[in-house]
Amino acid sequence: MTDIHKEPDYFKIPDDLLKQKPELKHLAGELSRAYAAGDKLVTEQALQVMGQALWQGKITPPQDKIRPVIIASDKAEIQALPWECLYHPDYKFLARELGFTLSRCLPSIKTESNLTTGPLRVLLFSSLPDDVSRLDVEEEQAQVLIALNEWVQQGWVELEVLDDGRYQTLVDKLQERQYHLVFLSGHGQYHSEQKYGIFYFEDWQGKAEPVADNELAKAFIGRGVQCVVLSACESAKATTGLAQALVQQGITHVVGMRESILDKAGIVFAKRFCAMIGRKERVDIAVQAARRAILTEVKDTVTLRDLSQDMKPSAELSQSQWCLPLLFSQDLTAPLLNWDFTPQPVNVEYKLRNIWEGIPGFATERFIGRRSELRELGSRFVHGSQNQLLITGPGGQGKTALATRLAQRLEHDGYTVVTYVAKSENSWKSFILKLITKVLKVEFREEFKQNREFCETPEQEAEVLLDLLLRQTQGKVLFFFDNLESIQDKNTRELTKSILKIWLTEITRLSSAKLLLTSRYRLPGWEGERHHALKKANFLDFTYYLQRQNLILDHDSKRLYQDLNGNFRGVIFFLTAQAKNPEFKQSLSLRQAQQDLYVDMAIAALFELLSEEEQQLLARLPAYQSPVPLAGIKALQLAGIKALQPQAKIQNLLDYSLLEVQLDFVLNTEVYQVSSLVKDWLQPTISQEDYAEAARYQKQLFFTEKKTMSQALNVHQALLLAEEVEEARRFALDIIVPSFDMAGLYHDILTDWLPDILQTTDKKLKGRALNYAGQIYFKIGNYDTALSYLEQSLLIIREIGDKQGEGTTLNNISQIYDAKGDYDTALSYLEQSLLIRREIGDKQGESVTLNNISSINQARGNYDLALEYSLKD
């Protein structure tokens, strides 16, 4: 361990520092804005200028030991300064120099370190909501695992990695077990006006759920955590940021980020910090070394953002972030635990190398995303009482990867994992031989040999072997059978290998053993919670996979996602086509990849297995462009299908992975959709009757059950496909445009919606659209254009005799003249509007006009008249 001076240097900071040096606030603000820009390189010179401005007084030379330097202050404005840039005339940047450590403390906060003995228990908690920018949490997890692996194997460290990013999960974990070191990785934000920090957790739907700093800090009260590392941007900003909220709750050591930090810098920091902690170094020593690592090692680390851009700028930007990690420590001498214990080495017999033999891509591919499914299946299958699970989905969708991730979690919890991959080269006899010789311990192996001769049937032999495995593992054994579609009858979906059927039957009878299966097709009898139909990867995870393949597209990655239906194997086919024919345009390679996926998924063969009614159902469902519930499918009134229970037909399509299903959280029911790949293979010819029926249902769904913007857009698209163009324009002006208006999306309204609506032949609709265009241009301050549209609207409205519309338009025109200061003209239009609105009995409109007349008179100083009109209003 590193030799450190017992007495630290407390950097003397006067309370009126900012009065003495008012330039500090300006320099700190400039530095903060440079980091916030994200694409601007913060130079060493800029950091030196900041550090020299902060420097005052003197420090004790380090000599032959490390000298800790502590910034001690309870003043918010003092702690808001970037002290990690502190620059000494001789020793340069103290926060990264070998002879020093630099940390902060809040002198008024006292903490107690109630140390427990080891091993060091580390919790790596990450949050990756689907609706925020993606972080490279997989790489960070991998680097932490690498850094701590040696000490985990030796028994000095226990590491737990969670794939469930909900706040309640963190609370539950902290209550279940005492951790010494907790990593919180995700998105953080500081609200400067209200002066509080937040951390974005995942909600039960996988969306971002903000939790304020004081609420997050409560989760750690009384839990015995000694150190928290916040790998979140802006996690330490200002006094009421996340880091300081945790310090105030009594956490001895808290590491946070002063500004938004790039993935590359954050990952290097986490890896080196963990490596130093594993060597039993103090937290300040670990932070100091990790800062230096950002400066010296970051160029050798590749993250997802690097793969789609020039490496050099990314490395330079990251290297300049060495000063962003800061440490609040109330007691630098406090260790994370009592290291005086005898470690128990992890039993590595029959570990990864043998357990995962035959699982495709395990050794080379890093698991990607699928947070919601990991959350759901983790709570049910890994940590819950459910013992059997079948995962189905098309080839290349990620079944094996997800199942492997779940198996790894069980292995981490002490389960022995036994795998079998159903391929022609993997015989069942070889599997049994490996089970006996490599999994069973010697004493159980001998017992099996003795009992085997008395077994008269395969069932009895399986029963004996399973009993021995349960006794050896104390019931903690997982059987993972992969790729079962290769031994399934395509008509019945039954397994064709009788011995495997026997084993499945025997395993399912056991009360403690777990069974995990993967196949493209659902096995008969496996339904309900025992069956999980794999969803396609979301767009962010798919994009991350593209970047990991170092794939730079010459067209929108969204198109690739849609055309390949989020299929990872399709990306490999795409890359293969490009490699074979470099001269191909990427569009041709994409088409080749689709063709390869058709073959890989055996769509043609599966289609032939369907009944005529099922084929008809599959061919007509693309009338819907978005997922719909069962009622939507019934609404198509398919000939011969309705009477034959469409649910049964749908289930058969699901069983063959030809149809996709997901839960609609608004409707709280399952919704169905033909995948883009299957739809592309079908090349269906949808009748206008089906499109019209689909549009009617989508509209009904919007007005009765799902009044959301996404459903409104579905209605509009459905109406266009049904060639009900005028109805689509009317719906857009009634529903979509007002919603965009409320959201302030004026540019979208003017460029994407109103130009088409104005092509209408319906004069009343056109008059309304012109009026709306005038109002939008008025809101953005383009008065002349607004007036032109409103005058056009007024001509049409008068032509068709729409008195209510005329009164409204006259009122709207008046507001333009009012804004220009032409009060006489404004009053003229308002008086015309008032006459019409009184004539037709439009009380609400009359009130609006009277209020506008009152406002103009008040602006002109005619207060009595203004009051008179106000009273009339």
mmCIF file of C-alpha atoms in Angstrom, residues 613 616-617 636-644:
data_model
loop_
_atom_site.group_PDB
_atom_site.id
_atom_site.type_symbol
_atom_site.label_atom_id
_atom_site.label_comp_id
_atom_site.label_asym_id
_atom_site.label_seq_id
_atom_site.Cartn_x
_atom_site.Cartn_y
_atom_site.Cartn_z
ATOM 1 C CA GLU A 613 -57.010 -18.974 -42.922
ATOM 2 C CA GLN A 616 -54.887 -15.009 -45.191
ATOM 3 C CA LEU A 617 -54.662 -13.448 -41.736
ATOM 4 C CA LEU A 636 -60.877 -6.364 -40.363
ATOM 5 C CA GLN A 637 -63.729 -8.918 -40.561
ATOM 6 C CA LEU A 638 -61.564 -11.470 -42.269
ATOM 7 C CA ALA A 639 -63.560 -13.962 -44.286
ATOM 8 C CA GLY A 640 -63.702 -17.279 -42.481
ATOM 9 C CA ILE A 641 -61.432 -16.082 -39.681
ATOM 10 C CA LYS A 642 -63.844 -14.400 -37.321
ATOM 11 C CA ALA A 643 -65.944 -17.485 -36.886
ATOM 12 C CA LEU A 644 -62.835 -19.607 -36.312
#
